[in-house]
mmCIF file of C-alpha atoms in Angstrom:
data_model
loop_
_atom_site.group_PDB
_atom_site.id
_atom_site.type_symbol
_atom_site.label_atom_id
_atom_site.label_comp_id
_atom_site.label_asym_id
_atom_site.label_seq_id
_atom_site.Cartn_x
_atom_site.Cartn_y
_atom_site.Cartn_z
ATOM 1 C CA MET A 1181 82.014 -82.993 11.637
ATOM 2 C CA VAL A 1182 83.938 -81.434 14.531
ATOM 3 C CA ALA A 1183 86.659 -80.163 12.211
ATOM 4 C CA ARG A 1184 84.083 -78.727 9.818
ATOM 5 C CA ARG A 1185 82.298 -76.854 12.627
ATOM 6 C CA GLY A 1186 85.644 -75.523 13.830
ATOM 7 C CA ARG A 1187 86.415 -74.227 10.350
ATOM 8 C CA ARG A 1188 83.024 -72.474 10.119
ATOM 9 C CA SER A 1189 83.433 -70.803 13.529
ATOM 10 C CA ALA A 1190 86.935 -69.659 12.677
ATOM 11 C CA ARG A 1191 85.746 -68.314 9.333
ATOM 12 C CA GLY A 1192 82.901 -66.370 11.030
ATOM 13 C CA SER A 1193 85.241 -64.856 13.602
ATOM 14 C CA ASP A 1194 87.654 -63.738 10.900
ATOM 15 C CA GLU A 1195 85.002 -62.143 8.772
ATOM 16 C CA GLY A 1196 83.459 -60.263 11.719
ATOM 17 C CA ILE A 1197 80.030 -58.666 11.471
ATOM 18 C CA PRO A 1198 78.314 -59.388 8.129
ATOM 19 C CA SER A 1199 77.276 -56.263 6.221
ATOM 20 C CA PRO A 1200 76.294 -55.316 2.657
ATOM 21 C CA PRO A 1201 79.132 -54.343 0.317
ATOM 22 C CA GLY A 1202 80.225 -50.767 0.871
ATOM 23 C CA TYR A 1203 78.560 -50.436 4.290
ATOM 24 C CA SER A 1204 79.936 -50.423 7.818
ATOM 25 C CA ALA A 1205 78.013 -52.159 10.638
ATOM 26 C CA ILE A 1206 77.353 -50.426 13.968
ATOM 27 C CA PRO A 1207 75.898 -52.610 16.771
ATOM 28 C CA VAL A 1208 72.995 -51.059 18.664
ATOM 29 C CA LYS A 1209 71.101 -52.236 21.777
ATOM 30 C CA PHE A 1210 67.811 -50.946 23.107
ATOM 31 C CA SER A 1211 69.083 -50.986 26.683
ATOM 32 C CA GLY A 1212 71.892 -52.455 28.752
ATOM 33 C CA LYS A 1213 69.729 -55.464 29.698
ATOM 34 C CA GLN A 1214 69.470 -56.600 26.088
ATOM 35 C CA GLN A 1215 72.005 -59.269 25.147
ATOM 36 C CA ALA A 1216 71.585 -59.463 21.368
ATOM 37 C CA SER A 1217 72.647 -56.509 19.243
ATOM 38 C CA HIS A 1218 70.882 -54.871 16.341
ATOM 39 C CA TYR A 1219 73.079 -53.586 13.507
ATOM 40 C CA LEU A 1220 72.879 -50.293 11.657
ATOM 41 C CA TYR A 1221 74.524 -50.259 8.227
ATOM 42 C CA VAL A 1222 76.024 -46.897 7.339
ATOM 43 C CA ARG A 1223 77.918 -45.357 4.448
ATOM 44 C CA GLU A 1224 78.625 -41.924 3.044
ATOM 45 C CA HIS A 1225 75.802 -40.587 0.897
ATOM 46 C CA ARG A 1226 76.948 -40.178 -2.708
ATOM 47 C CA VAL A 1227 75.251 -39.451 -6.033
ATOM 48 C CA ARG A 1228 76.407 -39.787 -9.601
ATOM 49 C CA GLU A 1229 78.378 -36.977 -11.182
ATOM 50 C CA GLY A 1230 76.258 -34.330 -12.828
ATOM 51 C CA THR A 1231 73.193 -34.991 -10.675
ATOM 52 C CA LYS A 1232 71.803 -32.785 -7.929
ATOM 53 C CA SER A 1233 70.914 -33.966 -4.454
ATOM 54 C CA SER A 1234 68.963 -32.390 -1.616
ATOM 55 C CA TRP A 1235 71.569 -33.657 0.859
ATOM 56 C CA PRO A 1236 74.986 -31.946 1.166
ATOM 57 C CA GLN A 1237 77.841 -34.007 -0.197
ATOM 58 C CA LYS A 1238 80.603 -35.329 2.085
ATOM 59 C CA ARG A 1239 78.569 -34.343 5.172
ATOM 60 C CA THR A 1240 75.616 -36.759 4.882
ATOM 61 C CA LEU A 1241 75.560 -40.237 6.398
ATOM 62 C CA PHE A 1242 73.129 -42.766 4.920
ATOM 63 C CA VAL A 1243 71.832 -45.293 7.488
ATOM 64 C CA LEU A 1244 70.034 -48.587 6.757
ATOM 65 C CA ASN A 1245 68.058 -50.962 9.004
ATOM 66 C CA VAL A 1246 66.883 -48.346 11.518
ATOM 67 C CA PRO A 1247 64.521 -50.098 14.014
ATOM 68 C CA PRO A 1248 61.087 -48.626 14.845
ATOM 69 C CA TYR A 1249 62.058 -47.690 18.418
ATOM 70 C CA CYS A 1250 64.987 -45.580 17.190
ATOM 71 C CA THR A 1251 63.680 -42.054 16.573
ATOM 72 C CA GLU A 1252 65.364 -39.067 14.983
ATOM 73 C CA GLU A 1253 66.277 -37.733 18.415
ATOM 74 C CA CYS A 1254 67.853 -41.098 19.306
ATOM 75 C CA LEU A 1255 69.950 -41.180 16.138
ATOM 76 C CA SER A 1256 71.105 -37.621 16.697
ATOM 77 C CA ARG A 1257 72.119 -38.482 20.277
ATOM 78 C CA LEU A 1258 73.874 -41.731 19.290
ATOM 79 C CA LEU A 1259 75.907 -40.064 16.538
ATOM 80 C CA SER A 1260 76.589 -36.771 18.324
ATOM 81 C CA PRO A 1261 79.973 -38.017 19.685
ATOM 82 C CA CYS A 1262 81.184 -38.142 16.076
ATOM 83 C CA GLY A 1263 80.529 -34.439 15.594
ATOM 84 C CA PRO A 1264 77.790 -31.797 15.657
ATOM 85 C CA VAL A 1265 74.640 -33.084 13.896
ATOM 86 C CA CYS A 1266 72.704 -30.561 11.812
ATOM 87 C CA SER A 1267 69.640 -32.655 10.926
ATOM 88 C CA VAL A 1268 68.280 -36.218 10.938
ATOM 89 C CA GLU A 1269 65.443 -37.412 8.721
ATOM 90 C CA LEU A 1270 63.813 -40.855 8.708
ATOM 91 C CA GLN A 1271 62.116 -42.269 5.610
ATOM 92 C CA GLU A 1272 60.431 -45.508 4.606
ATOM 93 C CA LYS A 1273 62.739 -45.939 1.600
ATOM 94 C CA PRO A 1274 65.769 -44.183 0.078
ATOM 95 C CA ASP A 1275 65.173 -40.804 -1.519
ATOM 96 C CA LEU A 1276 65.638 -41.057 -5.291
ATOM 97 C CA ALA A 1277 64.543 -37.493 -6.121
ATOM 98 C CA GLU A 1278 67.259 -35.225 -7.427
ATOM 99 C CA SER A 1279 65.434 -31.936 -6.813
ATOM 100 C CA PRO A 1280 65.176 -30.330 -3.360
ATOM 101 C CA LYS A 1281 62.095 -31.388 -1.436
ATOM 102 C CA GLU A 1282 59.493 -29.115 0.069
ATOM 103 C CA PRO A 1283 59.145 -29.100 3.862
ATOM 104 C CA GLN A 1284 56.704 -31.731 5.045
ATOM 105 C CA SER A 1285 53.589 -30.817 6.959
ATOM 106 C CA LYS A 1286 53.048 -32.012 10.509
ATOM 107 C CA PHE A 1287 49.280 -32.305 10.116
ATOM 108 C CA PHE A 1288 48.643 -33.287 6.485
ATOM 109 C CA GLN A 1289 51.002 -36.226 6.107
ATOM 110 C CA PRO A 1290 49.824 -39.873 6.124
ATOM 111 C CA LYS A 1291 50.586 -41.792 9.275
ATOM 112 C CA PRO A 1292 53.806 -43.789 8.740
ATOM 113 C CA VAL A 1293 53.619 -47.547 8.941
ATOM 114 C CA PRO A 1294 55.773 -48.812 11.843
ATOM 115 C CA GLY A 1295 58.737 -50.761 10.571
ATOM 116 C CA PHE A 1296 62.403 -50.523 9.685
ATOM 117 C CA GLN A 1297 63.416 -47.283 7.990
ATOM 118 C CA VAL A 1298 66.372 -45.492 6.425
ATOM 119 C CA ALA A 1299 67.900 -42.270 7.727
ATOM 120 C CA TYR A 1300 69.869 -39.308 6.383
ATOM 121 C CA VAL A 1301 72.138 -37.753 9.018
ATOM 122 C CA VAL A 1302 73.740 -34.419 8.093
ATOM 123 C CA PHE A 1303 76.842 -33.419 10.085
ATOM 124 C CA GLN A 1304 78.221 -29.938 10.444
ATOM 125 C CA LYS A 1305 81.674 -31.012 9.235
ATOM 126 C CA PRO A 1306 82.841 -33.802 6.880
ATOM 127 C CA GLY A 1307 84.828 -35.365 9.715
ATOM 128 C CA GLY A 1308 81.598 -36.485 11.371
ATOM 129 C CA VAL A 1309 80.899 -38.960 8.553
ATOM 130 C CA SER A 1310 84.326 -40.589 8.761
ATOM 131 C CA ALA A 1311 84.060 -40.790 12.565
ATOM 132 C CA ALA A 1312 80.640 -42.447 12.303
ATOM 133 C CA LEU A 1313 81.986 -45.030 9.868
ATOM 134 C CA ALA A 1314 84.647 -45.986 12.449
ATOM 135 C CA LEU A 1315 82.212 -46.543 15.339
ATOM 136 C CA LYS A 1316 82.434 -49.954 16.995
ATOM 137 C CA GLY A 1317 79.626 -49.851 19.588
ATOM 138 C CA PRO A 1318 77.459 -51.214 20.924
ATOM 139 C CA LEU A 1319 75.388 -48.035 21.285
ATOM 140 C CA LEU A 1320 72.528 -47.878 23.816
ATOM 141 C CA VAL A 1321 69.273 -46.327 22.600
ATOM 142 C CA SER A 1322 67.559 -46.083 25.993
ATOM 143 C CA THR A 1323 69.608 -44.918 28.978
ATOM 144 C CA GLU A 1324 68.790 -43.602 32.441
ATOM 145 C CA SER A 1325 69.435 -40.020 31.377
ATOM 146 C CA HIS A 1326 67.533 -40.441 28.065
ATOM 147 C CA PRO A 1327 64.876 -43.162 28.507
ATOM 148 C CA VAL A 1328 62.902 -44.288 25.451
ATOM 149 C CA LYS A 1329 59.221 -45.028 26.032
ATOM 150 C CA SER A 1330 57.888 -48.454 25.117
ATOM 151 C CA GLY A 1331 54.747 -50.502 25.652
ATOM 152 C CA VAL A 1332 51.742 -48.763 27.215
ATOM 153 C CA HIS A 1333 53.712 -45.580 27.925
ATOM 154 C CA LYS A 1334 54.557 -45.244 24.248
ATOM 155 C CA TRP A 1335 50.914 -45.785 23.217
ATOM 156 C CA ILE A 1336 49.778 -43.059 25.613
ATOM 157 C CA SER A 1337 52.435 -40.688 24.298
ATOM 158 C CA ASP A 1338 51.472 -41.389 20.678
ATOM 159 C CA TYR A 1339 47.809 -40.744 21.474
ATOM 160 C CA ARG A 1340 48.622 -37.411 23.087
ATOM 161 C CA ASP A 1341 50.735 -36.427 20.115
ATOM 162 C CA SER A 1342 47.869 -37.319 17.732
ATOM 163 C CA VAL A 1343 45.614 -34.637 19.278
ATOM 164 C CA LEU A 1344 45.955 -31.570 17.037
ATOM 165 C CA ASP A 1345 46.552 -28.071 18.292
ATOM 166 C CA PRO A 1346 43.938 -25.800 16.620
ATOM 167 C CA GLU A 1347 46.121 -22.694 16.693
ATOM 168 C CA ALA A 1348 49.136 -24.462 15.181
ATOM 169 C CA LEU A 1349 46.912 -26.066 12.523
ATOM 170 C CA ARG A 1350 45.370 -22.703 11.639
ATOM 171 C CA ALA A 1351 48.790 -21.087 11.362
ATOM 172 C CA GLU A 1352 50.038 -23.818 9.018
ATOM 173 C CA VAL A 1353 46.908 -23.592 6.844
ATOM 174 C CA ASP A 1354 47.270 -19.800 6.591
ATOM 175 C CA THR A 1355 50.927 -20.156 5.631
ATOM 176 C CA PHE A 1356 50.089 -22.748 2.990
ATOM 177 C CA MET A 1357 47.285 -20.622 1.492
ATOM 178 C CA GLU A 1358 49.547 -17.552 1.325
ATOM 179 C CA ALA A 1359 52.189 -19.543 -0.535
ATOM 180 C CA TYR A 1360 49.527 -21.046 -2.826
ATOM 181 C CA ASP A 1361 47.969 -17.656 -3.664
ATOM 182 C CA LYS A 1362 51.407 -16.253 -4.393
ATOM 183 C CA LYS A 1363 52.181 -19.180 -6.688
ATOM 184 C CA VAL A 1364 48.882 -18.780 -8.563
ATOM 185 C CA ALA A 1365 49.466 -15.039 -8.984
ATOM 186 C CA GLU A 1366 52.948 -15.673 -10.371
ATOM 187 C CA GLU A 1367 51.597 -18.251 -12.846
ATOM 188 C CA GLU A 1368 48.876 -15.856 -14.026
ATOM 189 C CA ALA A 1369 51.376 -13.032 -14.454
ATOM 190 C CA LYS A 1370 53.681 -15.324 -16.411
ATOM 191 C CA ALA A 1371 50.791 -16.480 -18.624
ATOM 192 C CA GLN A 1372 49.843 -12.864 -19.362
ATOM 193 C CA GLU A 1373 53.408 -12.071 -20.338
ATOM 194 C CA GLU A 1374 53.656 -15.079 -22.655
ATOM 195 C CA GLU A 1375 50.238 -14.534 -24.262
ATOM 196 C CA GLY A 1376 50.583 -13.365 -27.849
ATOM 197 C CA VAL A 1377 54.380 -13.698 -27.863
ATOM 198 C CA PRO A 1378 55.703 -16.301 -30.322
ATOM 199 C CA ASP A 1379 58.215 -18.825 -29.058
ATOM 200 C CA GLU A 1380 61.428 -19.967 -30.738
ATOM 201 C CA GLU A 1381 59.533 -22.004 -33.333
ATOM 202 C CA GLY A 1382 57.042 -19.238 -34.086
ATOM 203 C CA TRP A 1383 54.066 -20.716 -32.206
ATOM 204 C CA VAL A 1384 51.797 -18.387 -30.231
ATOM 205 C CA LYS A 1385 50.245 -19.607 -27.005
ATOM 206 C CA VAL A 1386 46.504 -18.894 -26.866
ATOM 207 C CA THR A 1387 44.637 -19.084 -23.580
ATOM 208 C CA ARG A 1388 40.889 -19.130 -23.064
ATOM 209 C CA ARG A 1389 39.587 -16.675 -20.517
ATOM 210 C CA GLY A 1390 35.903 -16.313 -19.762
ATOM 211 C CA ARG A 1391 34.167 -13.092 -18.817
ATOM 212 C CA ARG A 1392 32.998 -14.559 -15.531
ATOM 213 C CA PRO A 1393 34.834 -17.038 -13.343
ATOM 214 C CA VAL A 1394 33.423 -20.536 -13.340
ATOM 215 C CA LEU A 1395 31.673 -21.316 -10.064
ATOM 216 C CA PRO A 1396 31.462 -24.808 -8.624
ATOM 217 C CA ARG A 1397 28.162 -26.507 -9.492
ATOM 218 C CA THR A 1398 25.911 -27.116 -6.497
ATOM 219 C CA GLU A 1399 23.306 -29.836 -6.118
ATOM 220 C CA ALA A 1400 20.430 -27.439 -6.893
ATOM 221 C CA ALA A 1401 22.185 -26.253 -10.063
ATOM 222 C CA SER A 1402 22.751 -29.854 -11.125
ATOM 223 C CA LEU A 1403 19.046 -30.633 -10.633
ATOM 224 C CA ARG A 1404 18.076 -27.603 -12.729
ATOM 225 C CA VAL A 1405 20.391 -28.733 -15.522
ATOM 226 C CA LEU A 1406 18.911 -32.242 -15.439
ATOM 227 C CA GLU A 1407 15.355 -30.866 -15.548
ATOM 228 C CA ARG A 1408 16.250 -28.637 -18.503
ATOM 229 C CA GLU A 1409 17.732 -31.588 -20.348
ATOM 230 C CA ARG A 1410 14.619 -33.671 -19.647
ATOM 231 C CA ARG A 1411 12.328 -30.988 -21.062
ATOM 232 C CA LYS A 1412 14.498 -30.596 -24.126
ATOM 233 C CA ARG A 1413 14.457 -34.350 -24.700
ATOM 234 C CA ALA A 1414 10.656 -34.520 -24.328
ATOM 235 C CA ARG A 1415 10.173 -31.609 -26.752
ATOM 236 C CA LYS A 1416 12.467 -33.254 -29.287
ATOM 237 C CA GLU A 1417 10.597 -36.549 -29.044
ATOM 238 C CA LEU A 1418 7.266 -34.753 -29.604
ATOM 239 C CA LEU A 1419 8.597 -32.923 -32.646
ATOM 240 C CA ASN A 1420 9.886 -36.167 -34.064
ATOM 241 C CA PHE A 1421 6.479 -37.783 -33.530
ATOM 242 C CA TYR A 1422 4.636 -35.032 -35.421
ATOM 243 C CA ALA A 1423 7.159 -35.151 -38.244
ATOM 244 C CA TRP A 1424 6.712 -38.926 -38.514
ATOM 245 C CA GLN A 1425 2.897 -38.536 -38.486
ATOM 246 C CA HIS A 1426 3.033 -35.923 -41.244
ATOM 247 C CA ARG A 1427 5.333 -38.147 -43.298
ATOM 248 C CA GLU A 1428 2.985 -41.107 -42.945
ATOM 249 C CA THR A 1429 0.014 -38.944 -43.967
ATOM 250 C CA LYS A 1430 1.751 -37.910 -47.182
ATOM 251 C CA MET A 1431 2.607 -41.489 -48.068
ATOM 252 C CA GLU A 1432 -0.967 -42.833 -47.661
ATOM 253 C CA PRO A 1433 -2.772 -43.208 -51.073
ATOM 254 C CA ARG A 1434 -6.084 -41.424 -51.543
ATOM 255 C CA ALA A 1435 -9.310 -43.487 -51.712
ATOM 256 C CA LEU A 1436 -10.505 -43.792 -55.338
ATOM 257 C CA SER A 1437 -13.841 -44.803 -56.772
ATOM 258 C CA PRO A 1438 -14.058 -48.258 -58.378
ATOM 259 C CA GLY A 1439 -14.408 -46.842 -61.876
ATOM 260 C CA LEU A 1440 -11.345 -44.649 -61.775
ATOM 261 C CA GLN A 1441 -7.815 -45.746 -62.320
ATOM 262 C CA SER A 1442 -5.717 -46.062 -59.243
ATOM 263 C CA THR A 1443 -3.138 -43.491 -60.257
ATOM 264 C CA PRO A 1444 -1.614 -41.619 -57.360
ATOM 265 C CA LEU A 1445 -2.442 -37.955 -57.327
ATOM 266 C CA PRO A 1446 0.295 -35.465 -56.807
ATOM 267 C CA CYS A 1447 0.493 -34.304 -53.230
ATOM 268 C CA HIS A 1448 0.385 -30.519 -52.943
ATOM 269 C CA THR A 1449 0.144 -30.469 -49.154
ATOM 270 C CA LYS A 1450 2.537 -27.979 -47.709
ATOM 271 C CA PRO A 1451 4.850 -29.657 -45.135
ATOM 272 C CA PHE A 1452 4.889 -28.429 -41.587
ATOM 273 C CA SER A 1453 7.575 -25.966 -40.744
ATOM 274 C CA GLU A 1454 9.581 -26.232 -37.541
ATOM 275 C CA ALA A 1455 7.617 -23.370 -35.973
ATOM 276 C CA GLU A 1456 4.302 -25.030 -36.779
ATOM 277 C CA ALA A 1457 5.488 -28.342 -35.367
ATOM 278 C CA ARG A 1458 6.648 -26.639 -32.186
ATOM 279 C CA ARG A 1459 3.303 -24.837 -31.914
ATOM 280 C CA ALA A 1460 1.439 -28.102 -32.345
ATOM 281 C CA ALA A 1461 3.576 -29.691 -29.654
ATOM 282 C CA VAL A 1462 2.772 -26.889 -27.225
ATOM 283 C CA LEU A 1463 -0.960 -27.054 -27.974
ATOM 284 C CA SER A 1464 -1.007 -30.803 -27.465
ATOM 285 C CA SER A 1465 0.818 -30.490 -24.145
ATOM 286 C CA LEU A 1466 -1.703 -27.849 -22.973
ATOM 287 C CA SER A 1467 -4.635 -29.990 -23.924
#
């Protein structure tokens, strides 16, 4: 047993810090008082040939296992000795989109769930990535010169940050609406240009444009539509009743005297027209 434990300890010391294949491990501590280290797993961000990426190649460092207390500012400060850092972005999971992303809003984004995240760190030069892969650590997140808030102080800070600034919110909404109106105008202009012009296969795109723009239906308008439908349904039921009554009248045999043969007489009664039935329905409703 002693020899087996000695072999395991020797094997662990030779292998060093365990890490996923292709990643380098960087030990991180929250402060100098912490004894155990947390490990960040880093590698150079790469994509397959022929695909586009929103992150610059050879200058982007992909980081796994980022703890919740490590913010974007902390990562930028920890990796700044490797070279000038252009940007740091934290995400819940790796970005699989190949097209460039639109800038995220500060006010209209769902609140992130606290937990471990991934990060994309963009350096100014490619040498920053290679220097980050060679870091040994441990790196301290919270120092005397750059303390990181925790506990009650962090809750108070998060609450203050959650209070929105009306002027900043209004400015962002105005900017968004200007971009949206511009996009709608461009789409309408493009649709007008393509209308009536056949494509490569000879098909012509036809669009439906009303004389008046469609307005959103209010509650009063909805009630008027329901009342109109109810009246139409009641009028239809009344017309059907009079038509059924007229049909039954035509099918009833006439009363004959006992001495005459019970041969049905031809019915020469003129059937009600639709106008007469509607008139009868109105008269019955007035009575």
